PDB file of C-alpha atoms in Angstrom:
ATOM      1  CA  UNK N   1     164.717 -38.876 168.177  1.00 37.00           C
ATOM      2  CA  UNK N   2     167.737 -38.440 165.551  1.00 37.00           C
ATOM      3  CA  UNK N   3     166.918 -39.373 161.890  1.00 41.00           C
ATOM      4  CA  UNK N   4     169.861 -41.281 160.229  1.00 41.00           C
ATOM      5  CA  UNK N   5     170.144 -40.542 156.843  1.00 45.00           C
ATOM      6  CA  UNK N   6     170.116 -44.122 155.162  1.00 46.00           C
ATOM      7  CA  UNK N   7     171.081 -42.674 151.713  1.00 48.00           C
ATOM      8  CA  UNK N   8     174.716 -43.284 153.430  1.00 50.00           C
ATOM      9  CA  UNK N   9     174.272 -46.900 153.060  1.00 49.00           C
ATOM     10  CA  UNK N  10     173.143 -46.884 149.672  1.00 48.00           C
ATOM     11  CA  UNK N  11     176.165 -44.816 148.567  1.00 45.00           C
ATOM     12  CA  UNK N  12     178.554 -47.048 150.411  1.00 47.00           C
ATOM     13  CA  UNK N  13     177.131 -50.088 148.434  1.00 45.00           C
ATOM     14  CA  UNK N  14     177.381 -47.925 145.433  1.00 44.00           C
ATOM     15  CA  UNK N  15     180.916 -47.660 145.710  1.00 41.00           C
ATOM     16  CA  UNK N  16     181.495 -51.283 145.103  1.00 38.00           C
ATOM     17  CA  UNK N  17     181.855 -51.970 141.170  1.00 36.00           C
ATOM     18  CA  UNK N  18     180.366 -55.571 141.090  1.00 37.00           C
ATOM     19  CA  UNK N  19     179.981 -59.060 142.356  1.00 34.00           C
ATOM     20  CA  UNK N  20     183.536 -59.982 141.481  1.00 34.00           C
ATOM     21  CA  UNK N  21     185.377 -56.707 141.997  1.00 31.00           C
ATOM     22  CA  UNK N  22     183.407 -55.593 145.102  1.00 28.00           C
ATOM     23  CA  UNK N  23     185.133 -55.130 148.311  1.00 31.00           C
ATOM     24  CA  UNK N  24     183.305 -54.399 151.358  1.00 33.00           C
ATOM     25  CA  UNK N  25     184.512 -50.722 152.339  1.00 36.00           C
ATOM     26  CA  UNK N  26     186.539 -51.266 155.794  1.00 42.00           C
ATOM     27  CA  UNK N  27     188.165 -48.577 158.146  1.00 43.00           C
ATOM     28  CA  UNK N  28     191.504 -49.580 156.595  1.00 39.00           C
ATOM     29  CA  UNK N  29     190.196 -49.015 152.729  1.00 40.00           C
ATOM     30  CA  UNK N  30     188.953 -45.615 153.260  1.00 42.00           C
ATOM     31  CA  UNK N  31     190.814 -44.062 155.851  1.00 42.00           C
ATOM     32  CA  UNK N  32     194.615 -44.049 156.523  1.00 39.00           C
ATOM     33  CA  UNK N  33     196.897 -42.537 158.971  1.00 36.00           C
ATOM     34  CA  UNK N  34     198.656 -39.320 157.455  1.00 37.00           C
ATOM     35  CA  UNK N  35     202.289 -40.391 156.300  1.00 35.00           C
ATOM     36  CA  UNK N  36     203.442 -36.846 155.671  1.00 32.00           C
ATOM     37  CA  UNK N  37     206.571 -35.725 157.749  1.00 37.00           C
ATOM     38  CA  UNK N  38     207.484 -32.224 158.816  1.00 38.00           C
ATOM     39  CA  UNK N  39     210.069 -32.448 155.959  1.00 41.00           C
ATOM     40  CA  UNK N  40     207.503 -33.369 153.511  1.00 44.00           C
ATOM     41  CA  UNK N  41     204.998 -30.916 154.773  1.00 47.00           C
ATOM     42  CA  UNK N  42     207.146 -28.068 156.222  1.00 44.00           C
ATOM     43  CA  UNK N  43     204.478 -25.656 156.758  1.00 43.00           C
ATOM     44  CA  UNK N  44     202.069 -28.150 158.276  1.00 52.00           C
ATOM     45  CA  UNK N  45     199.561 -27.461 155.341  1.00 55.00           C
ATOM     46  CA  UNK N  46     198.300 -30.951 155.434  1.00 66.00           C
ATOM     47  CA  UNK N  47     198.170 -31.331 159.106  1.00 74.00           C
ATOM     48  CA  UNK N  48     195.976 -28.413 159.171  1.00 72.00           C
ATOM     49  CA  UNK N  49     193.770 -29.307 156.386  1.00 74.00           C
ATOM     50  CA  UNK N  50     193.033 -32.507 157.915  1.00 80.00           C
ATOM     51  CA  UNK N  51     192.300 -30.760 161.394  1.00 81.00           C
ATOM     52  CA  UNK N  52     190.086 -28.385 159.646  1.00 80.00           C
ATOM     53  CA  UNK N  53     188.186 -31.251 157.804  1.00 86.00           C
ATOM     54  CA  UNK N  54     188.089 -33.276 161.244  1.00 88.00           C
ATOM     55  CA  UNK N  55     186.494 -30.259 163.284  1.00 85.00           C
ATOM     56  CA  UNK N  56     184.005 -29.571 160.492  1.00 85.00           C
ATOM     57  CA  UNK N  57     182.672 -33.208 160.517  1.00 91.00           C
ATOM     58  CA  UNK N  58     182.570 -32.877 164.567  1.00 88.00           C
ATOM     59  CA  UNK N  59     180.571 -29.659 164.207  1.00 84.00           C
ATOM     60  CA  UNK N  60     178.099 -30.619 162.042  1.00 86.00           C
ATOM     61  CA  UNK N  61     177.730 -33.958 163.981  1.00 88.00           C
ATOM     62  CA  UNK N  62     177.124 -32.291 167.107  1.00 83.00           C
ATOM     63  CA  UNK N  63     175.137 -29.932 165.608  1.00 80.00           C
ATOM     64  CA  UNK N  64     172.593 -32.780 164.549  1.00 80.00           C
ATOM     65  CA  UNK N  65     173.068 -34.251 168.127  1.00 79.00           C
ATOM     66  CA  UNK N  66     174.393 -37.422 166.828  1.00 86.00           C
ATOM     67  CA  UNK N  67     176.789 -39.657 168.878  1.00 89.00           C
ATOM     68  CA  UNK N  68     179.955 -41.028 167.329  1.00 91.00           C
ATOM     69  CA  UNK N  69     178.457 -44.486 167.256  1.00 92.00           C
ATOM     70  CA  UNK N  70     175.215 -43.419 165.634  1.00 91.00           C
ATOM     71  CA  UNK N  71     177.425 -41.778 162.935  1.00 93.00           C
ATOM     72  CA  UNK N  72     179.593 -44.893 162.856  1.00 92.00           C
ATOM     73  CA  UNK N  73     176.571 -47.082 162.304  1.00 91.00           C
ATOM     74  CA  UNK N  74     175.244 -44.894 159.674  1.00 89.00           C
ATOM     75  CA  UNK N  75     178.584 -44.724 157.815  1.00 86.00           C
ATOM     76  CA  UNK N  76     179.735 -48.398 158.163  1.00 86.00           C
ATOM     77  CA  UNK N  77     182.923 -47.117 159.832  1.00 87.00           C
ATOM     78  CA  UNK N  78     184.060 -47.725 163.385  1.00 90.00           C
ATOM     79  CA  UNK N  79     183.498 -45.133 166.081  1.00 91.00           C
ATOM     80  CA  UNK N  80     187.121 -45.240 166.685  1.00 91.00           C
ATOM     81  CA  UNK N  81     188.258 -44.417 163.415  1.00 89.00           C
ATOM     82  CA  UNK N  82     185.803 -41.769 163.098  1.00 92.00           C
ATOM     83  CA  UNK N  83     187.270 -40.361 166.271  1.00 91.00           C
ATOM     84  CA  UNK N  84     190.618 -40.238 164.601  1.00 91.00           C
ATOM     85  CA  UNK N  85     189.028 -38.423 161.605  1.00 90.00           C
ATOM     86  CA  UNK N  86     187.380 -35.857 163.710  1.00 90.00           C
ATOM     87  CA  UNK N  87     190.783 -35.521 165.688  1.00 88.00           C
ATOM     88  CA  UNK N  88     192.722 -34.761 162.337  1.00 85.00           C
ATOM     89  CA  UNK N  89     194.952 -37.956 163.233  1.00 87.00           C
ATOM     90  CA  UNK N  90     193.627 -40.057 160.179  1.00 85.00           C
ATOM     91  CA  UNK N  91     193.044 -38.920 156.591  1.00 81.00           C
ATOM     92  CA  UNK N  92     189.587 -39.619 155.004  1.00 81.00           C
ATOM     93  CA  UNK N  93     189.447 -40.663 151.491  1.00 76.00           C
ATOM     94  CA  UNK N  94     186.938 -39.094 149.049  1.00 73.00           C
ATOM     95  CA  UNK N  95     184.706 -42.028 149.290  1.00 74.00           C
ATOM     96  CA  UNK N  96     184.605 -41.842 153.138  1.00 83.00           C
ATOM     97  CA  UNK N  97     183.878 -38.272 152.928  1.00 84.00           C
ATOM     98  CA  UNK N  98     180.979 -38.594 150.664  1.00 80.00           C
ATOM     99  CA  UNK N  99     179.511 -41.534 152.962  1.00 85.00           C
ATOM    100  CA  UNK N 100     180.217 -39.382 156.070  1.00 90.00           C
ATOM    101  CA  UNK N 101     178.544 -36.197 154.459  1.00 85.00           C
ATOM    102  CA  UNK N 102     175.369 -38.171 153.265  1.00 83.00           C
ATOM    103  CA  UNK N 103     174.801 -39.579 156.648  1.00 86.00           C
ATOM    104  CA  UNK N 104     174.865 -35.957 158.280  1.00 87.00           C
ATOM    105  CA  UNK N 105     172.612 -34.582 155.362  1.00 80.00           C
ATOM    106  CA  UNK N 106     175.167 -32.199 153.897  1.00 77.00           C
ATOM    107  CA  UNK N 107     177.611 -31.970 150.883  1.00 72.00           C
ATOM    108  CA  UNK N 108     181.249 -33.362 150.691  1.00 73.00           C
ATOM    109  CA  UNK N 109     182.232 -29.743 149.882  1.00 67.00           C
ATOM    110  CA  UNK N 110     181.064 -28.683 153.056  1.00 74.00           C
ATOM    111  CA  UNK N 111     183.687 -30.309 155.014  1.00 79.00           C
ATOM    112  CA  UNK N 112     186.645 -28.743 152.634  1.00 69.00           C
ATOM    113  CA  UNK N 113     187.137 -25.266 153.029  1.00 59.00           C
ATOM    114  CA  UNK N 114     189.918 -22.637 152.664  1.00 54.00           C
ATOM    115  CA  UNK N 115     191.025 -22.682 156.380  1.00 51.00           C
ATOM    116  CA  UNK N 116     193.309 -19.551 156.077  1.00 50.00           C
ATOM    117  CA  UNK N 117     190.694 -17.374 154.313  1.00 49.00           C
ATOM    118  CA  UNK N 118     188.062 -18.713 156.446  1.00 58.00           C
ATOM    119  CA  UNK N 119     189.963 -18.091 159.960  1.00 60.00           C
ATOM    120  CA  UNK N 120     191.632 -14.578 159.019  1.00 71.00           C
ATOM    121  CA  UNK N 121     188.532 -12.923 157.372  1.00 78.00           C
ATOM    122  CA  UNK N 122     187.616  -9.743 159.332  1.00 84.00           C
ATOM    123  CA  UNK N 123     184.040  -9.593 158.130  1.00 89.00           C
ATOM    124  CA  UNK N 124     181.842 -12.522 157.884  1.00 87.00           C
ATOM    125  CA  UNK N 125     178.536 -11.444 156.104  1.00 88.00           C
ATOM    126  CA  UNK N 126     175.110 -12.965 157.032  1.00 88.00           C
ATOM    127  CA  UNK N 127     175.053 -14.751 153.209  1.00 86.00           C
ATOM    128  CA  UNK N 128     178.340 -16.395 154.165  1.00 82.00           C
ATOM    129  CA  UNK N 129     176.944 -17.644 157.549  1.00 83.00           C
ATOM    130  CA  UNK N 130     176.100 -21.519 157.301  1.00 80.00           C
ATOM    131  CA  UNK N 131     172.480 -22.512 158.597  1.00 82.00           C
ATOM    132  CA  UNK N 132     172.032 -25.969 159.880  1.00 76.00           C
ATOM    133  CA  UNK N 133     168.558 -27.298 160.726  1.00 73.00           C
ATOM    134  CA  UNK N 134     168.771 -30.186 163.279  1.00 66.00           C
ATOM    135  CA  UNK N 135     166.510 -33.267 163.187  1.00 56.00           C
ATOM    136  CA  UNK N 136     164.538 -31.618 166.373  1.00 66.00           C
ATOM    137  CA  UNK N 137     163.971 -28.405 164.536  1.00 74.00           C
ATOM    138  CA  UNK N 138     166.679 -26.375 166.245  1.00 83.00           C
ATOM    139  CA  UNK N 139     168.068 -23.773 163.775  1.00 87.00           C
ATOM    140  CA  UNK N 140     171.805 -23.070 163.769  1.00 84.00           C
ATOM    141  CA  UNK N 141     173.508 -20.229 162.086  1.00 89.00           C
ATOM    142  CA  UNK N 142     177.250 -20.445 162.300  1.00 86.00           C
ATOM    143  CA  UNK N 143     178.469 -16.971 162.614  1.00 90.00           C
ATOM    144  CA  UNK N 144     182.088 -17.748 163.031  1.00 87.00           C
ATOM    145  CA  UNK N 145     184.261 -20.782 163.018  1.00 79.00           C
ATOM    146  CA  UNK N 146     187.761 -20.034 163.934  1.00 80.00           C
ATOM    147  CA  UNK N 147     189.573 -23.590 163.967  1.00 71.00           C
ATOM    148  CA  UNK N 148     193.089 -22.349 164.497  1.00 73.00           C
ATOM    149  CA  UNK N 149     191.610 -20.746 167.905  1.00 81.00           C
ATOM    150  CA  UNK N 150     189.385 -23.647 168.599  1.00 80.00           C
ATOM    151  CA  UNK N 151     186.091 -21.258 168.851  1.00 87.00           C
ATOM    152  CA  UNK N 152     182.889 -21.448 167.309  1.00 86.00           C
ATOM    153  CA  UNK N 153     180.185 -18.693 167.807  1.00 92.00           C
ATOM    154  CA  UNK N 154     176.398 -19.258 166.750  1.00 92.00           C
ATOM    155  CA  UNK N 155     172.895 -18.128 166.929  1.00 94.00           C
ATOM    156  CA  UNK N 156     170.627 -20.890 167.944  1.00 93.00           C
ATOM    157  CA  UNK N 157     166.780 -20.891 167.565  1.00 94.00           C
ATOM    158  CA  UNK N 158     164.675 -23.066 169.545  1.00 93.00           C
ATOM    159  CA  UNK N 159     160.922 -23.632 168.259  1.00 93.00           C
ATOM    160  CA  UNK N 160     158.444 -24.225 171.084  1.00 93.00           C
ATOM    161  CA  UNK N 161     158.644 -27.708 172.693  1.00 92.00           C
ATOM    162  CA  UNK N 162     161.723 -28.451 170.936  1.00 89.00           C
ATOM    163  CA  UNK N 163     165.117 -29.035 172.216  1.00 85.00           C
ATOM    164  CA  UNK N 164     168.871 -29.979 170.978  1.00 76.00           C
ATOM    165  CA  UNK N 165     168.798 -33.481 172.220  1.00 74.00           C
ATOM    166  CA  UNK N 166     166.533 -35.881 173.856  1.00 76.00           C
ATOM    167  CA  UNK N 167     169.013 -37.350 176.298  1.00 80.00           C
ATOM    168  CA  UNK N 168     172.246 -35.590 178.070  1.00 85.00           C
ATOM    169  CA  UNK N 169     175.211 -35.694 175.899  1.00 80.00           C
ATOM    170  CA  UNK N 170     178.821 -35.047 176.460  1.00 79.00           C
ATOM    171  CA  UNK N 171     181.636 -34.082 174.381  1.00 76.00           C
ATOM    172  CA  UNK N 172     185.055 -32.096 174.569  1.00 77.00           C
ATOM    173  CA  UNK N 173     185.108 -28.346 174.803  1.00 85.00           C
ATOM    174  CA  UNK N 174     183.447 -25.712 177.016  1.00 94.00           C
ATOM    175  CA  UNK N 175     180.126 -23.596 176.345  1.00 94.00           C
ATOM    176  CA  UNK N 176     178.911 -20.358 177.289  1.00 98.00           C
ATOM    177  CA  UNK N 177     175.319 -19.588 176.429  1.00 98.00           C
ATOM    178  CA  UNK N 178     173.536 -15.958 176.182  1.00 99.00           C
ATOM    179  CA  UNK N 179     169.960 -15.928 176.214  1.00 98.00           C
ATOM    180  CA  UNK N 180     168.781 -13.186 173.552  1.00 98.00           C
ATOM    181  CA  UNK N 181     164.915 -13.776 173.861  1.00 98.00           C
ATOM    182  CA  UNK N 182     162.779 -16.375 175.261  1.00 97.00           C
ATOM    183  CA  UNK N 183     163.242 -18.691 178.161  1.00 97.00           C
ATOM    184  CA  UNK N 184     165.455 -21.738 177.726  1.00 97.00           C
ATOM    185  CA  UNK N 185     165.988 -24.828 179.853  1.00 97.00           C
ATOM    186  CA  UNK N 186     169.317 -26.274 180.431  1.00 97.00           C
ATOM    187  CA  UNK N 187     170.059 -29.536 182.253  1.00 97.00           C
ATOM    188  CA  UNK N 188     173.639 -29.995 183.390  1.00 97.00           C
ATOM    189  CA  UNK N 189     174.688 -32.931 185.637  1.00 97.00           C
ATOM    190  CA  UNK N 190     170.895 -33.724 186.172  1.00 95.00           C
ATOM    191  CA  UNK N 191     170.012 -30.225 187.445  1.00 97.00           C
ATOM    192  CA  UNK N 192     167.742 -28.143 185.705  1.00 97.00           C
ATOM    193  CA  UNK N 193     168.721 -24.286 185.103  1.00 98.00           C
ATOM    194  CA  UNK N 194     165.852 -21.860 183.572  1.00 98.00           C
ATOM    195  CA  UNK N 195     168.140 -19.329 181.657  1.00 98.00           C
ATOM    196  CA  UNK N 196     165.945 -15.835 180.782  1.00 98.00           C
ATOM    197  CA  UNK N 197     166.582 -13.288 178.423  1.00 97.00           C
ATOM    198  CA  UNK N 198     169.819 -11.395 179.227  1.00 98.00           C
ATOM    199  CA  UNK N 199     171.194 -14.166 181.163  1.00 98.00           C
ATOM    200  CA  UNK N 200     174.137 -16.402 180.658  1.00 99.00           C
ATOM    201  CA  UNK N 201     175.200 -19.991 181.398  1.00 98.00           C
ATOM    202  CA  UNK N 202     178.383 -21.734 180.937  1.00 98.00           C
ATOM    203  CA  UNK N 203     179.755 -25.195 181.799  1.00 97.00           C
ATOM    204  CA  UNK N 204     182.057 -27.823 180.616  1.00 96.00           C
ATOM    205  CA  UNK N 205     180.896 -29.699 177.641  1.00 89.00           C
ATOM    206  CA  UNK N 206     182.158 -32.993 179.302  1.00 88.00           C
ATOM    207  CA  UNK N 207     179.606 -32.471 181.955  1.00 94.00           C
ATOM    208  CA  UNK N 208     176.279 -34.437 180.891  1.00 92.00           C
ATOM    209  CA  UNK N 209     174.035 -31.668 179.367  1.00 92.00           C
ATOM    210  CA  UNK N 210     170.652 -31.150 177.564  1.00 90.00           C
ATOM    211  CA  UNK N 211     169.127 -28.041 176.199  1.00 93.00           C
ATOM    212  CA  UNK N 212     165.310 -27.761 175.593  1.00 93.00           C
ATOM    213  CA  UNK N 213     162.658 -24.961 175.090  1.00 94.00           C
ATOM    214  CA  UNK N 214     159.643 -26.020 177.247  1.00 93.00           C
ATOM    215  CA  UNK N 215     157.608 -22.952 176.561  1.00 93.00           C
ATOM    216  CA  UNK N 216     155.145 -21.738 173.889  1.00 93.00           C
ATOM    217  CA  UNK N 217     157.566 -18.933 172.471  1.00 94.00           C
ATOM    218  CA  UNK N 218     160.866 -18.935 170.139  1.00 95.00           C
ATOM    219  CA  UNK N 219     164.076 -18.902 172.137  1.00 96.00           C
ATOM    220  CA  UNK N 220     166.841 -17.189 170.474  1.00 97.00           C
ATOM    221  CA  UNK N 221     170.418 -17.754 171.895  1.00 97.00           C
ATOM    222  CA  UNK N 222     174.066 -16.808 171.315  1.00 98.00           C
ATOM    223  CA  UNK N 223     176.164 -19.610 171.598  1.00 96.00           C
ATOM    224  CA  UNK N 224     180.105 -19.821 172.139  1.00 95.00           C
ATOM    225  CA  UNK N 225     181.772 -23.377 171.796  1.00 90.00           C
ATOM    226  CA  UNK N 226     185.458 -23.678 172.878  1.00 90.00           C
ATOM    227  CA  UNK N 227     187.085 -26.749 171.443  1.00 79.00           C
ATOM    228  CA  UNK N 228     189.297 -27.040 174.665  1.00 74.00           C
ATOM    229  CA  UNK N 229     188.115 -26.917 178.395  1.00 67.00           C
TER     230      UNK N 229
END
């Protein structure tokens, strides 16, 4: 079961100054469509930054196996507006980023990175790799996240009798999973596949899928996610 961070609601309420001045935070208040034109932003810097922030939000949300609707409920935003943010089609304000970050259990700064430095870096040391623990006690070490090319590479560790999600999920992209050690059960389209050490499984992320460790030993995998099918 996904545990939603209720601090987001408190933070959302705290953004109001007082009874007279308080305005309920709405989608239109904290998220607006980008207004820069190519002439204003010839290098596409703003669009690239928005895309990077959106992908980071989606990566963290998916790592926690939260649906858009679950995050929307925690943030007080609509799922459709969050979808625009994740796709880089809407510009989130500082206030909205704070609320989203709190709901996901991370810092707002985790969404804001130097895109060029991050993507073009030749060596990513272990200390620079972000580690996320999901509510289901699955540890995800993000080895490399190349947003320009739409690819992320991670090491996932599943404790015994734990899984990524209780119910099958779908999202955009394509996945390649290589089992380093242990035995992983992957459900795709309702069919169960047992993937052992040295085996690889691949599938479109649009197909309903669920990942679980039913065994008594830890499972470690190398997982590659492509943002596009």
